[in-house]
mmCIF file of C-alpha atoms and ligand atoms in Angstrom:
data_model
loop_
_atom_site.group_PDB
_atom_site.id
_atom_site.type_symbol
_atom_site.label_atom_id
_atom_site.label_comp_id
_atom_site.label_asym_id
_atom_site.label_seq_id
_atom_site.Cartn_x
_atom_site.Cartn_y
_atom_site.Cartn_z
ATOM 1 C CA MET K 1 90.369 68.516 177.973
ATOM 2 C CA LYS K 2 90.253 65.699 180.015
ATOM 3 C CA THR K 3 93.063 64.391 180.892
ATOM 4 C CA ASP K 4 95.262 60.831 180.333
ATOM 5 C CA GLU K 5 94.298 59.694 184.475
ATOM 6 C CA GLU K 6 90.781 61.171 183.647
ATOM 7 C CA ILE K 7 90.865 58.912 180.848
ATOM 8 C CA LEU K 8 92.152 56.972 181.535
ATOM 9 C CA GLN K 9 89.981 55.888 184.751
ATOM 10 C CA ILE K 10 86.607 56.378 181.726
ATOM 11 C CA ALA K 11 87.975 53.884 179.776
ATOM 12 C CA LYS K 12 88.637 51.688 183.674
ATOM 13 C CA GLU K 13 84.425 52.754 183.692
ATOM 14 C CA ALA K 14 83.268 50.719 181.104
ATOM 15 C CA SER K 15 85.463 48.095 180.983
ATOM 16 C CA GLU K 16 83.443 47.344 183.975
ATOM 17 C CA ARG K 17 80.360 47.063 181.429
ATOM 18 C CA ALA K 18 82.163 44.967 179.201
ATOM 19 C CA TYR K 19 79.925 41.798 178.336
ATOM 20 C CA CYS K 20 82.611 38.548 178.099
ATOM 21 C CA PRO K 21 81.586 36.164 178.755
ATOM 22 C CA TYR K 22 83.837 33.423 176.689
ATOM 23 C CA SER K 23 87.448 35.230 177.498
ATOM 24 C CA LYS K 24 86.008 37.012 180.142
ATOM 25 C CA PHE K 25 88.430 39.654 179.531
ATOM 26 C CA PRO K 26 86.960 42.262 179.841
ATOM 27 C CA VAL K 27 88.396 46.535 178.067
ATOM 28 C CA GLY K 28 86.755 49.496 178.366
ATOM 29 C CA ALA K 29 87.965 52.620 176.188
ATOM 30 C CA CYS K 30 87.721 56.120 176.347
ATOM 31 C CA ALA K 31 88.237 58.555 173.203
ATOM 32 C CA LEU K 32 89.525 62.019 173.082
ATOM 33 C CA TYR K 33 89.134 64.021 169.857
ATOM 34 C CA GLU K 34 91.237 67.801 169.214
ATOM 35 C CA SER K 35 87.187 69.067 169.409
ATOM 36 C CA GLY K 36 87.367 67.793 173.661
ATOM 37 C CA ASN K 37 84.823 65.419 172.617
ATOM 38 C CA TYR K 38 85.326 62.068 175.186
ATOM 39 C CA TYR K 39 83.216 58.715 173.926
ATOM 40 C CA PHE K 40 84.248 55.031 175.878
ATOM 41 C CA GLY K 41 83.830 52.069 175.534
ATOM 42 C CA CYS K 42 83.884 48.376 176.113
ATOM 43 C CA ASN K 43 83.577 44.613 173.537
ATOM 44 C CA VAL K 44 80.623 43.119 173.278
ATOM 45 C CA GLU K 45 81.624 39.218 172.720
ATOM 46 C CA ASN K 46 78.760 36.598 171.047
ATOM 47 C CA SER K 47 78.041 32.913 170.723
ATOM 48 C CA SER K 48 80.447 33.382 167.887
ATOM 49 C CA TYR K 49 83.304 33.932 168.443
ATOM 50 C CA GLY K 50 84.093 35.573 165.633
ATOM 51 C CA LEU K 51 81.494 38.262 165.619
ATOM 52 C CA GLY K 52 83.199 40.212 169.022
ATOM 53 C CA LEU K 53 83.333 44.528 168.364
ATOM 54 C CA CYS K 54 87.085 45.669 170.363
ATOM 55 C CA ALA K 55 86.330 48.086 173.134
ATOM 56 C CA GLU K 56 88.860 50.597 171.179
ATOM 57 C CA ARG K 57 85.994 50.291 168.550
ATOM 58 C CA ASN K 58 83.051 50.505 170.482
ATOM 59 C CA ALA K 59 84.256 54.062 171.526
ATOM 60 C CA ILE K 60 85.156 54.951 167.937
ATOM 61 C CA SER K 61 81.686 54.117 166.373
ATOM 62 C CA THR K 62 80.383 55.724 169.274
ATOM 63 C CA ALA K 63 82.380 58.757 168.029
ATOM 64 C CA ILE K 64 81.094 58.881 164.670
ATOM 65 C CA ALA K 65 77.578 57.933 165.327
ATOM 66 C CA GLN K 66 78.228 61.101 167.767
ATOM 67 C CA GLY K 67 79.273 62.631 165.392
ATOM 68 C CA GLU K 68 82.339 63.498 166.507
ATOM 69 C CA ILE K 69 84.503 65.222 162.582
ATOM 70 C CA SER K 70 87.297 66.512 165.248
ATOM 71 C CA LYS K 71 90.796 64.300 165.424
ATOM 72 C CA LEU K 72 91.583 61.852 167.103
ATOM 73 C CA ILE K 73 94.309 62.335 169.341
ATOM 74 C CA LYS K 74 94.224 60.317 172.437
ATOM 75 C CA ILE K 75 93.247 56.718 173.273
ATOM 76 C CA ALA K 76 93.080 55.013 176.440
ATOM 77 C CA VAL K 77 92.570 51.417 176.976
ATOM 78 C CA TYR K 78 92.151 49.464 180.124
ATOM 79 C CA SER K 79 91.614 45.788 181.345
ATOM 80 C CA PRO K 80 91.666 45.090 185.031
ATOM 81 C CA LYS K 81 93.341 41.346 183.189
ATOM 82 C CA SER K 82 96.550 42.840 182.003
ATOM 83 C CA ASP K 83 98.714 45.854 182.663
ATOM 84 C CA LEU K 84 99.998 47.546 179.354
ATOM 85 C CA CYS K 85 96.980 46.387 176.866
ATOM 86 C CA PHE K 86 97.751 47.289 173.657
ATOM 87 C CA PRO K 87 94.946 47.444 170.977
ATOM 88 C CA CYS K 88 95.108 44.114 168.502
ATOM 89 C CA GLY K 89 96.360 45.032 164.650
ATOM 90 C CA ALA K 90 92.387 45.572 163.288
ATOM 91 C CA CYS K 91 91.865 48.576 166.083
ATOM 92 C CA ARG K 92 95.338 49.930 165.100
ATOM 93 C CA GLN K 93 93.864 50.299 161.721
ATOM 94 C CA TRP K 94 90.740 51.547 163.372
ATOM 95 C CA ILE K 95 93.029 54.284 165.015
ATOM 96 C CA GLN K 96 95.232 56.160 162.456
ATOM 97 C CA GLU K 97 92.331 55.970 160.468
ATOM 98 C CA PHE K 98 90.722 58.752 162.332
ATOM 99 C CA ALA K 99 93.554 60.389 163.875
ATOM 100 C CA GLN K 100 93.070 61.953 159.910
ATOM 101 C CA GLY K 101 97.241 62.719 160.158
ATOM 102 C CA TYR K 102 97.942 63.435 163.704
ATOM 103 C CA ASN K 103 100.480 60.892 165.871
ATOM 104 C CA THR K 104 97.337 59.725 168.457
ATOM 105 C CA GLU K 105 98.819 58.939 171.981
ATOM 106 C CA ILE K 106 97.864 55.436 172.774
ATOM 107 C CA VAL K 107 97.055 55.565 176.768
ATOM 108 C CA LEU K 108 97.212 52.846 178.463
ATOM 109 C CA GLN K 109 97.745 51.399 182.092
ATOM 110 C CA ASN K 110 101.284 50.228 184.317
ATOM 111 C CA ASN K 111 101.984 49.640 187.447
ATOM 112 C CA GLY K 112 99.163 51.561 188.441
ATOM 113 C CA MET K 113 100.821 54.369 186.705
ATOM 114 C CA VAL K 114 99.922 56.333 182.454
ATOM 115 C CA GLN K 115 102.519 54.226 180.272
ATOM 116 C CA LYS K 116 102.067 56.959 176.941
ATOM 117 C CA TYR K 117 101.930 54.968 172.950
ATOM 118 C CA TYR K 118 101.547 56.182 170.135
ATOM 119 C CA ILE K 119 100.082 55.049 166.976
ATOM 120 C CA ASN K 120 103.639 55.498 163.918
ATOM 121 C CA ASP K 121 105.218 53.940 166.933
ATOM 122 C CA ILE K 122 103.099 50.977 166.531
ATOM 123 C CA LEU K 123 101.423 50.770 164.078
ATOM 124 C CA PRO K 124 104.645 51.397 161.321
ATOM 125 C CA TYR K 125 104.248 52.145 157.178
ATOM 126 C CA SER K 126 100.452 51.754 157.955
ATOM 127 C CA PHE K 127 97.607 51.100 154.918
ATOM 128 C CA LYS K 128 96.267 54.588 154.216
ATOM 129 C CA LEU K 129 94.339 55.396 151.076
ATOM 130 C CA LEU K 130 94.044 59.728 151.472
HETATM 131 N N1 THU G 201 90.648 43.152 172.851
HETATM 132 C C1 THU G 201 89.303 44.469 172.641
HETATM 133 O O1 THU G 201 88.558 45.392 173.202
HETATM 134 N N2 THU G 201 90.632 45.105 172.397
HETATM 135 C C2 THU G 201 91.695 44.316 171.641
HETATM 136 O O2 THU G 201 92.421 46.270 171.836
HETATM 137 C C3 THU G 201 92.757 43.688 171.880
HETATM 138 C C4 THU G 201 90.984 42.659 172.311
HETATM 139 C C5 THU G 201 89.021 41.806 173.748
HETATM 140 C C6 THU G 201 87.861 41.306 172.732
HETATM 141 C C7 THU G 201 87.655 39.628 172.816
HETATM 142 O O3 THU G 201 86.466 40.074 173.120
HETATM 143 C C8 THU G 201 88.472 40.295 174.560
HETATM 144 O O4 THU G 201 89.521 41.243 174.300
HETATM 145 C C9 THU G 201 90.520 39.002 174.235
HETATM 146 O O5 THU G 201 89.786 38.851 172.405
#
């Protein structure tokens, strides 16, 4: 199982692949599952600004496309432009969807150190159908 430091490093490397000519704000994410598998993604922007995709949803979409069905236990998010690069509201809802009842850890970088939060703390009272 990858450590927090390792998934943050993978998120950092993923941020180097970001396509962000409009915001110039690269983001990388690495999603770690209960299976031990992990998937990474970067943000992908578009000249039609609203169509941009966040790094977290790119990583989670990749996991789904690869057939991942286990719980999302951790997701690291990194931007070279900002410490504590928290997931946006839409990505928090996506993380909650694939947590499947687990209190997923959000792994961020602050001053070169790992700082962790829980999805249930940063998205309380979230919408759930199931
Ligand atoms: N972004 C992410 O990739 N993840 C987030 O959770 C917040 C924002 C991206 C979207 C856009 O390409 C850039 O950061 C600036 O908002």
